[in-house]
Coordinates of N, CA, C and O in Angstrom, one line a residue:
X14 N 7.4 -1.3 9.2 CA 6.8 0.0 8.9 C 6.4 0.3 7.4 O 7.2 0.1 6.6
X15 N 5.1 0.6 7.2 CA 4.6 0.8 6.0 C 3.7 1.9 5.8 O 2.8 2.0 6.8
X16 N 3.7 2.6 4.8 CA 2.9 3.8 4.5 C 2.2 3.5 3.2 O 2.9 3.4 2.3
X17 N 1.0 3.5 3.2 CA 0.2 3.4 2.0 C -0.7 4.7 1.7 O -1.5 5.1 2.8
X18 N -0.5 5.4 0.7 CA -1.2 6.6 0.4 C -2.0 6.4 -0.7 O -1.7 6.0 -1.8
X19 N -3.4 6.8 -0.6 CA -4.2 6.6 -1.7 C -4.7 8.0 -2.1 O -5.3 8.7 -1.4
X20 N -4.4 8.4 -3.4 CA -4.9 9.7 -3.9 C -6.0 9.6 -4.9 O -5.9 8.6 -5.7
X21 N -6.9 10.2 -4.7 CA -8.1 10.0 -5.5 C -8.8 11.6 -5.7 O -8.4 12.5 -5.1
X22 N -9.8 11.6 -6.5 CA -10.6 12.9 -6.7 C -11.4 13.1 -5.4 O -11.9 12.2 -4.8
X23 N -11.6 14.3 -5.1 CA -12.4 14.7 -3.9 C -13.9 13.9 -4.1 O -14.5 14.1 -5.1
X24 N -14.1 13.2 -2.9 CA -15.5 12.7 -2.9 C -15.5 11.2 -3.4 O -16.7 10.5 -3.4
X25 N -14.6 10.8 -4.0 CA -14.5 9.6 -4.8 C -14.8 8.3 -3.9 O -15.5 7.4 -4.2
X26 N -14.1 8.3 -2.7 CA -14.2 7.3 -1.7 C -15.1 7.7 -0.5 O -14.9 8.8 0.1
X27 N -16.0 7.0 -0.2 CA -17.0 7.4 0.9 C -16.2 7.0 2.3 O -15.2 6.3 2.2
X28 N -16.8 7.5 3.3 CA -16.2 7.3 4.6 C -16.3 5.7 4.9 O -15.2 5.1 5.4
X29 N -17.3 4.9 4.4 CA -17.4 3.5 4.7 C -16.2 2.9 3.8 O -15.7 1.8 4.2
X30 N -16.1 3.4 2.5 CA -15.0 2.7 1.6 C -13.7 2.9 2.2 O -12.9 2.0 2.3
X31 N -13.4 4.1 2.9 CA -12.0 4.4 3.5 C -12.0 3.4 4.7 O -10.8 2.9 5.0
X32 N -13.0 3.3 5.6 CA -12.9 2.5 6.7 C -12.5 1.1 6.4 O -11.6 0.4 6.9
X33 N -13.2 0.5 5.2 CA -12.8 -0.8 4.7 C -11.4 -0.9 4.1 O -10.7 -1.8 4.5
X34 N -11.1 0.3 3.3 CA -9.6 0.1 2.8 C -8.6 0.4 3.9 O -7.5 -0.3 3.6
X35 N -8.8 1.0 5.0 CA -7.8 1.2 5.9 C -7.4 -0.3 6.4 O -6.1 -0.4 6.6
X36 N -8.2 -1.1 6.4 CA -7.8 -2.5 7.1 C -7.4 -3.4 5.8 O -6.4 -3.9 5.9
X37 N -8.2 -3.3 4.7 CA -7.8 -4.2 3.6 C -6.6 -4.0 2.9 O -5.8 -4.9 2.4
X38 N -6.4 -2.6 2.6 CA -5.0 -2.3 2.1 C -3.8 -2.6 3.1 O -2.8 -3.0 2.6
X39 N -4.0 -2.4 4.3 CA -3.0 -2.8 5.3 C -2.7 -4.3 5.2 O -1.5 -4.7 5.1
X40 N -3.7 -5.0 5.2 CA -3.6 -6.6 5.2 C -3.0 -7.0 3.9 O -2.4 -8.0 3.8
X41 N -3.4 -6.2 2.5 CA -2.8 -6.5 1.4 C -1.3 -6.6 1.4 O -0.7 -7.2 0.6
X42 N -0.7 -5.7 2.2 CA 0.8 -5.5 2.1 C 1.3 -6.4 3.4 O 2.3 -7.1 3.2
X43 N 0.6 -6.4 4.5 CA 1.1 -7.1 5.7 C 1.4 -8.6 5.3 O 2.3 -9.2 5.8
X44 N 0.4 -9.4 4.9 CA 0.7 -10.8 4.7 C 1.8 -11.1 3.8 O 2.7 -11.8 4.3
X45 N 2.1 -10.5 2.8 CA 3.3 -10.8 1.9 C 4.4 -10.3 2.6 O 5.6 -10.9 2.6
X46 N 4.5 -9.2 3.4 CA 5.6 -8.8 4.0 C 6.1 -9.5 5.2 O 7.3 -9.7 5.3
X47 N 5.2 -10.0 6.1 CA 5.6 -10.8 7.2 C 5.5 -12.2 6.9 O 6.0 -13.0 7.8
X48 N 4.8 -12.6 6.0 CA 4.5 -14.2 5.7 C 3.4 -14.8 6.3 O 3.3 -16.1 6.1
X49 N 2.7 -14.0 7.0 CA 1.4 -14.6 7.7 C 0.4 -13.5 7.9 O 0.8 -12.4 8.0
X50 N -0.7 -13.9 8.2 CA -1.8 -12.9 8.8 C -1.5 -12.7 10.3 O -1.6 -13.6 11.0
X51 N -1.0 -11.4 10.6 CA -0.6 -11.2 11.9 C -1.2 -9.8 12.3 O -0.5 -8.8 12.2
X52 N -2.4 -9.8 12.8 CA -3.0 -8.6 13.1 C -2.3 -7.7 14.1 O -2.3 -6.4 13.9
X53 N -1.6 -8.1 15.1 CA -0.8 -7.2 16.0 C 0.3 -6.5 15.2 O 0.7 -5.3 15.6
X54 N 0.7 -6.9 14.0 CA 1.5 -6.0 13.2 C 1.0 -4.9 12.4 O 1.7 -4.1 12.0
X55 N -0.3 -4.8 12.4 CA -0.9 -3.7 11.8 C -0.5 -2.3 12.4 O -0.6 -1.3 11.6
X56 N -0.1 -2.3 13.6 CA 0.3 -1.1 14.3 C 1.5 -0.4 13.5 O 1.7 0.8 13.5
X57 N 2.3 -1.2 12.7 CA 3.3 -0.6 11.9 C 2.9 -0.1 10.6 O 3.7 0.1 9.7
X58 N 1.6 0.0 10.4 CA 1.1 0.4 9.0 C 0.3 1.7 9.2 O -0.5 1.9 10.1
X59 N 0.5 2.7 8.2 CA -0.4 3.8 8.2 C -1.1 3.8 6.7 O -0.3 3.6 5.8
X60 N -2.3 4.3 6.8 CA -3.0 4.4 5.4 C -3.4 5.9 5.4 O -4.1 6.3 6.4
X61 N -2.9 6.5 4.4 CA -3.4 8.1 4.3 C -4.2 8.2 3.0 O -3.9 7.6 1.9
X62 N -5.3 8.9 3.2 CA -6.3 9.2 2.0 C -6.0 10.6 1.7 O -6.4 11.5 2.5
X63 N -5.7 11.0 0.4 CA -5.5 12.2 -0.1 C -6.5 12.5 -1.3 O -6.7 11.7 -2.2
X64 N -7.3 13.5 -1.1 CA -8.2 13.9 -2.0 C -7.9 15.2 -2.8 O -7.4 16.0 -2.2
X65 N -8.0 15.1 -4.2 CA -7.7 16.3 -5.0 C -8.8 16.7 -5.8 O -9.7 15.8 -6.2
X66 N -9.1 18.0 -6.1 CA -10.0 18.4 -6.8 C -9.7 18.1 -8.3 O -8.6 17.8 -8.6
X67 N -10.9 17.8 -9.1 CA -10.5 17.3 -10.5 C -9.8 18.2 -11.3 O -9.2 17.7 -12.3
X68 N -9.7 19.5 -10.9 CA -8.8 20.4 -11.7 C -7.3 20.3 -11.2 O -6.5 21.0 -11.7
X69 N -7.1 19.4 -10.3 CA -5.6 19.2 -9.7 C -5.1 17.8 -10.1 O -4.0 17.5 -9.5
X70 N -5.8 17.2 -10.9 CA -5.3 15.7 -11.5 C -5.6 15.8 -12.9 O -6.6 16.3 -13.3
X71 N -4.7 15.0 -13.6 CA -4.8 14.8 -15.0 C -4.5 13.4 -15.5 O -3.7 12.6 -14.8
X72 N -5.1 13.1 -16.7 CA -4.7 11.8 -17.1 C -4.7 12.0 -18.7 O -5.6 12.7 -19.2
X73 N -3.7 11.4 -19.4 CA -3.7 11.6 -20.8 C -3.6 12.9 -21.2 O -4.1 13.5 -22.5
X74 N -2.9 13.8 -20.4 CA -2.7 15.3 -20.8 C -3.9 16.2 -20.6 O -3.9 17.3 -21.0
X75 N -4.9 15.6 -20.0 CA -6.2 16.5 -19.7 C -6.5 16.4 -18.3 O -6.5 15.3 -17.7
X76 N -6.9 17.6 -17.8 CA -7.4 17.6 -16.5 C -8.7 16.9 -16.3 O -9.5 16.7 -17.2
X77 N -8.8 16.1 -15.2 CA -10.1 15.4 -14.9 C -11.2 16.2 -14.9 O -12.4 15.8 -15.4
X78 N -11.1 17.4 -14.5 CA -12.3 18.4 -14.8 C -12.8 18.6 -16.1 O -14.0 18.8 -16.5
X79 N -12.0 18.3 -17.1 CA -12.3 18.5 -18.5 C -12.6 17.2 -19.1 O -13.3 17.2 -20.1
X80 N -12.2 16.0 -18.5 CA -12.5 14.7 -19.0 C -14.1 14.4 -18.8 O -14.7 13.7 -19.6
X81 N -14.5 14.8 -17.5 CA -15.8 14.6 -17.2 C -15.9 13.7 -15.9 O -14.9 13.2 -15.4
X82 N -17.2 13.5 -15.5 CA -17.5 12.7 -14.3 C -17.1 11.2 -14.4 O -17.0 10.5 -13.3
X83 N -16.8 10.7 -15.5 CA -16.6 9.1 -15.6 C -15.2 9.0 -15.5 O -14.8 7.8 -15.3
X84 N -14.3 9.9 -15.3 CA -12.9 9.7 -15.1 C -12.7 9.3 -13.7 O -13.2 9.8 -12.8
X85 N -12.1 8.0 -13.7 CA -11.9 7.5 -12.3 C -10.3 7.1 -12.1 O -10.0 6.0 -12.4
X86 N -9.7 8.1 -11.6 CA -8.3 8.0 -11.5 C -7.9 7.9 -10.0 O -8.4 8.7 -9.2
X87 N -7.0 6.9 -9.7 CA -6.5 6.8 -8.4 C -5.2 6.2 -8.4 O -4.8 5.3 -9.3
X88 N -4.4 6.6 -7.4 CA -3.1 6.1 -7.3 C -2.8 5.7 -5.9 O -3.2 6.3 -4.9
X89 N -2.3 4.5 -5.6 CA -1.8 3.9 -4.4 C -0.2 3.8 -4.4 O 0.3 3.3 -5.2
X90 N 0.2 4.8 -3.6 CA 1.8 4.6 -3.3 C 2.1 3.9 -2.0 O 1.5 4.3 -1.0
X91 N 2.9 2.9 -2.2 CA 3.1 2.2 -1.1 C 4.7 2.2 -0.7 O 5.5 2.2 -1.7
X92 N 5.0 2.5 0.4 CA 6.5 2.8 0.9 C 6.7 1.7 2.0 O 6.0 1.9 3.0
X93 N 7.7 0.9 1.7 CA 7.9 -0.2 2.8 C 9.5 -0.2 3.1 O 10.3 0.2 2.5
X94 N 9.8 -0.7 4.3 CA 11.0 -0.9 4.8 C 11.7 -2.0 3.8 O 11.1 -3.0 3.4
X95 N 13.1 -1.9 3.7 CA 13.8 -2.8 3.0 C 13.5 -4.2 3.7 O 13.4 -4.5 4.7
X96 N 13.5 -5.2 2.7 CA 13.3 -6.6 3.2 C 13.2 -7.7 1.9 O 13.9 -7.3 1.0
X97 N 12.5 -8.6 2.1 CA 12.3 -9.7 1.0 C 11.3 -9.2 0.0 O 10.2 -9.6 -0.1
X98 N 11.7 -8.3 -1.0 CA 10.9 -7.7 -2.0 C 11.2 -8.2 -3.2 O 11.3 -7.3 -4.2
X99 N 11.2 -9.4 -3.5 CA 11.6 -10.0 -4.8 C 10.4 -9.7 -5.8 O 9.4 -9.3 -5.3
X100 N 10.5 -9.7 -7.0 CA 9.6 -9.3 -8.0 C 8.2 -10.0 -7.9 O 7.2 -9.4 -7.8
X101 N 8.3 -11.3 -7.4 CA 6.9 -12.1 -7.3 C 6.2 -11.6 -6.0 O 4.9 -11.6 -6.0
X102 N 7.0 -11.1 -5.0 CA 6.3 -10.7 -3.8 C 5.8 -9.2 -4.1 O 4.6 -8.9 -3.7
X103 N 6.5 -8.3 -4.7 CA 5.9 -7.0 -5.2 C 4.7 -7.2 -6.0 O 3.7 -6.5 -5.8
X104 N 4.7 -8.3 -6.9 CA 3.5 -8.3 -7.8 C 2.4 -8.9 -7.1 O 1.4 -8.4 -7.2
X105 N 2.6 -9.7 -6.1 CA 1.5 -10.1 -5.2 C 0.9 -9.0 -4.4 O -0.3 -8.8 -4.2
X106 N 1.7 -8.2 -3.9 CA 1.2 -7.0 -3.2 C 0.4 -6.0 -4.1 O -0.8 -5.6 -3.8
X107 N 0.9 -5.7 -5.2 CA 0.2 -4.9 -6.1 C -1.2 -5.3 -6.5 O -2.2 -4.6 -6.5
X108 N -1.2 -6.7 -6.9 CA -2.6 -7.4 -7.1 C -3.5 -7.3 -6.0 O -4.6 -7.1 -6.1
X109 N -2.9 -7.5 -4.8 CA -3.7 -7.6 -3.6 C -4.3 -6.2 -3.3 O -5.5 -6.0 -2.9
X110 N -3.5 -5.1 -3.5 CA -3.9 -3.7 -3.3 C -5.1 -3.3 -4.3 O -6.1 -2.9 -3.9
X111 N -4.9 -3.7 -5.6 CA -5.8 -3.3 -6.5 C -7.2 -4.1 -6.3 O -8.2 -3.5 -6.5
X112 N -6.9 -5.4 -5.9 CA -8.3 -6.2 -5.7 C -8.9 -5.6 -4.4 O -10.3 -5.5 -4.4
X113 N -8.2 -5.2 -3.4 CA -8.9 -4.5 -2.3 C -9.7 -3.3 -2.6 O -10.8 -3.1 -2.1
X114 N -9.0 -2.6 -3.4 CA -9.7 -1.3 -3.9 C -10.9 -1.6 -4.6 O -11.9 -0.9 -4.5
X115 N -10.7 -2.4 -5.6 CA -11.9 -2.8 -6.4 C -13.2 -3.4 -5.5 O -14.3 -3.0 -5.6
X116 N -12.8 -4.2 -4.6 CA -13.8 -4.7 -3.7 C -14.5 -3.7 -2.8 O -15.7 -3.6 -2.7
X117 N -13.6 -2.7 -2.3 CA -14.1 -1.7 -1.5 C -15.1 -0.7 -2.2 O -15.9 -0.3 -1.7
X118 N -14.7 -0.6 -3.6 CA -15.5 0.2 -4.4 C -16.7 -0.5 -5.2 O -17.5 0.0 -5.9
X119 N -16.9 -1.8 -4.8 CA -18.1 -2.5 -5.3 C -18.0 -2.9 -6.9 O -18.9 -3.1 -7.5
X120 N -16.7 -3.0 -7.2 CA -16.4 -3.3 -8.7 C -15.9 -4.6 -8.8 O -15.1 -5.1 -8.0
X121 N -16.3 -5.3 -10.0 CA -15.8 -6.7 -10.2 C -14.2 -6.7 -10.5 O -13.6 -7.8 -10.2
X122 N -13.6 -5.7 -11.0 CA -12.3 -5.6 -11.2 C -11.6 -4.2 -11.1 O -12.5 -3.2 -11.3
X123 N -10.4 -4.1 -10.9 CA -9.8 -2.7 -10.8 C -9.8 -2.0 -12.0 O -9.8 -2.5 -13.2
X124 N -10.0 -0.8 -12.1 CA -10.1 0.2 -13.2 C -8.6 0.3 -13.8 O -7.6 0.3 -13.0
X125 N -8.4 0.3 -15.1 CA -7.1 0.5 -15.8 C -6.4 2.0 -15.5 O -5.3 2.1 -15.7
X126 N -7.3 2.7 -14.8 CA -6.7 4.2 -14.4 C -6.4 4.2 -12.9 O -6.2 5.4 -12.4
X127 N -6.3 3.1 -12.3 CA -5.9 2.9 -10.9 C -4.4 2.3 -11.0 O -4.2 1.3 -11.6
X128 N -3.6 3.1 -10.6 CA -2.2 2.8 -10.6 C -1.5 2.6 -9.3 O -2.0 3.3 -8.2
X129 N -0.5 1.7 -9.0 CA 0.1 1.5 -7.9 C 1.7 1.8 -8.0 O 2.3 1.3 -9.0
X130 N 2.2 2.6 -7.2 CA 3.7 2.7 -7.1 C 4.2 1.9 -5.9 O 3.7 2.1 -4.7
X131 N 5.3 1.2 -6.0 CA 5.8 0.3 -5.0 C 7.3 0.8 -4.8 O 8.1 0.7 -5.6
X132 N 7.6 1.3 -3.5 CA 8.8 2.0 -3.4 C 9.3 1.3 -2.0 O 8.6 1.0 -1.0
X133 N 10.6 0.9 -2.2 CA 11.3 0.3 -1.0 C 12.3 1.3 -0.5 O 13.2 1.9 -1.2
X134 N 12.1 1.6 0.8 CA 13.1 2.5 1.6 C 14.3 1.8 2.0 O 14.2 0.8 2.7
X135 N 15.5 2.2 1.6 CA 16.7 1.6 1.9 C 16.8 1.4 3.4 O 16.4 2.1 4.3
X136 N 17.5 0.3 3.8 CA 17.7 0.1 5.2 C 18.6 1.2 5.7 O 19.6 1.7 5.2
X137 N 18.3 1.7 6.8 CA 18.9 2.9 7.5 C 18.4 4.3 7.0 O 18.8 5.2 7.4
X138 N 17.2 4.1 6.3 CA 16.6 5.5 5.7 C 15.2 5.8 6.2 O 14.4 6.4 5.6
X139 N 14.8 4.9 7.2 CA 13.4 5.0 7.7 C 13.6 5.6 9.2 O 14.3 5.0 10.0
X140 N 12.8 6.7 9.6 CA 13.0 7.2 10.8 C 11.7 7.3 11.8 O 10.6 7.5 11.1
X141 N 11.8 7.1 13.0 CA 10.6 7.3 14.0 C 11.2 7.2 15.4 O 12.4 6.8 15.5
X142 N 10.4 7.6 16.2 CA 10.7 7.6 17.7 C 12.1 8.3 17.9 O 12.8 7.9 18.9
X143 N 12.5 9.3 17.2 CA 13.6 10.0 17.4 C 14.8 9.5 16.9 O 16.0 9.8 17.2
X144 N 14.8 8.4 16.0 CA 16.0 7.8 15.4 C 15.7 7.1 14.2 O 14.6 7.1 13.5
X145 N 16.8 6.4 13.7 CA 16.7 5.6 12.5 C 16.2 4.2 12.9 O 16.7 3.7 13.9
X146 N 15.3 3.6 12.1 CA 14.8 2.3 12.4 C 15.3 1.3 11.4 O 15.8 1.6 10.3
X147 N 15.3 0.1 11.9 CA 15.8 -1.1 11.0 C 14.7 -2.2 11.2 O 14.2 -2.3 12.2
X148 N 14.6 -3.0 10.1 CA 13.6 -4.0 10.1 C 14.1 -5.3 10.8 O 13.4 -6.1 11.4
X149 N 15.5 -5.2 11.0 CA 16.1 -6.5 11.5 C 15.7 -6.7 12.9 O 15.4 -7.9 13.3
X150 N 15.5 -5.7 14.0 CA 15.0 -6.1 15.2 C 13.5 -6.6 15.3 O 13.2 -7.3 16.1
X151 N 12.9 -6.1 14.3 CA 11.4 -6.6 14.2 C 11.3 -8.1 13.8 O 10.2 -8.7 14.1
X152 N 12.2 -8.6 13.2 CA 12.2 -10.0 12.7 C 12.0 -11.1 13.8 O 11.6 -12.1 13.7
X153 N 12.5 -10.6 15.1 CA 12.4 -11.6 16.2 C 11.1 -11.3 17.2 O 11.0 -11.7 18.2
X154 N 10.0 -10.5 16.6 CA 9.0 -10.2 17.4 C 7.8 -11.2 17.3 O 6.9 -11.2 18.1
X155 N 8.0 -12.2 16.5 CA 7.0 -13.2 16.2 C 5.9 -12.9 15.2 O 5.1 -13.6 14.8
X156 N 6.0 -11.6 14.6 CA 5.1 -11.2 13.4 C 5.6 -12.0 12.2 O 4.6 -12.2 11.4
X157 N 6.8 -12.0 12.0 CA 7.4 -12.5 10.8 C 7.5 -14.1 11.1 O 7.9 -14.6 12.0
X158 N 7.3 -14.8 9.8 CA 7.3 -16.2 10.0 C 8.8 -16.5 9.8 O 9.7 -15.7 9.5
X159 N 9.3 -17.7 10.3 CA 10.7 -17.9 10.2 C 11.2 -17.9 8.8 O 12.3 -17.4 8.7
X160 N 10.5 -18.4 7.9 CA 10.9 -18.3 6.5 C 11.1 -16.9 6.0 O 12.1 -16.6 5.2
X161 N 10.1 -16.1 6.3 CA 10.2 -14.8 5.8 C 11.3 -14.0 6.6 O 12.0 -13.2 5.9
X162 N 11.5 -14.2 7.8 CA 12.7 -13.5 8.6 C 14.1 -13.9 8.0 O 14.9 -13.1 7.7
X163 N 14.1 -15.3 7.7 CA 15.4 -15.7 6.9 C 15.7 -15.1 5.5 O 16.6 -14.6 5.3
X164 N 14.5 -14.9 4.8 CA 14.6 -14.3 3.5 C 15.0 -12.9 3.6 O 15.8 -12.4 2.8
X165 N 14.5 -12.2 4.6 CA 14.8 -10.8 4.8 C 16.4 -10.7 5.2 O 17.0 -9.7 4.7
X166 N 16.7 -11.5 6.2 CA 18.1 -11.3 6.5 C 19.1 -11.7 5.4 O 20.1 -10.9 5.2
X167 N 18.6 -12.7 4.5 CA 19.5 -13.0 3.3 C 19.5 -11.7 2.3 O 20.5 -11.4 1.8
X168 N 18.3 -11.1 2.2 CA 18.2 -9.9 1.2 C 19.1 -8.8 1.6 O 19.5 -7.9 0.9
X169 N 19.1 -8.6 2.9 CA 19.8 -7.4 3.6 C 21.4 -7.8 3.8 O 22.0 -7.1 4.3
X170 N 21.7 -9.0 3.7 CA 23.0 -9.6 3.9 C 23.3 -9.5 5.5 O 24.5 -9.3 5.9
X171 N 22.3 -9.8 6.3 CA 22.6 -9.8 7.7 C 22.5 -11.2 8.4 O 22.0 -11.9 7.8

């Protein structure tokens, strides 16, 4: 289970860009998380797009409404279930997310004012379907590679 929230100024992302990002941001996290491209695992991902008026966001101590139309501030917040999230895996996810955002926006590289927060939700702290969920039963569904499942079990001491 993964939640990806993209916060931007109102109107920054078009409908077509959001359509593309819904898939590319999902896949940017999915592949490092499960160890392979597994489209059936996409069902465990949600992408939320949050738009804010320029007078509801600031950078450098100034409201975007005061900075002007060239201010291009976005934040991607990623919340993932506990697992194999070593620093190099987190770095790969962050780089993949920023590259997907730049691609969807038709830019050669990500803006320095696009930021990513990566949060790991502790085992036993994720709920759905009327109860608490664990990543451990998901490891035997075929979505995770054997190597990734082993790394997750080791990381969780299972």
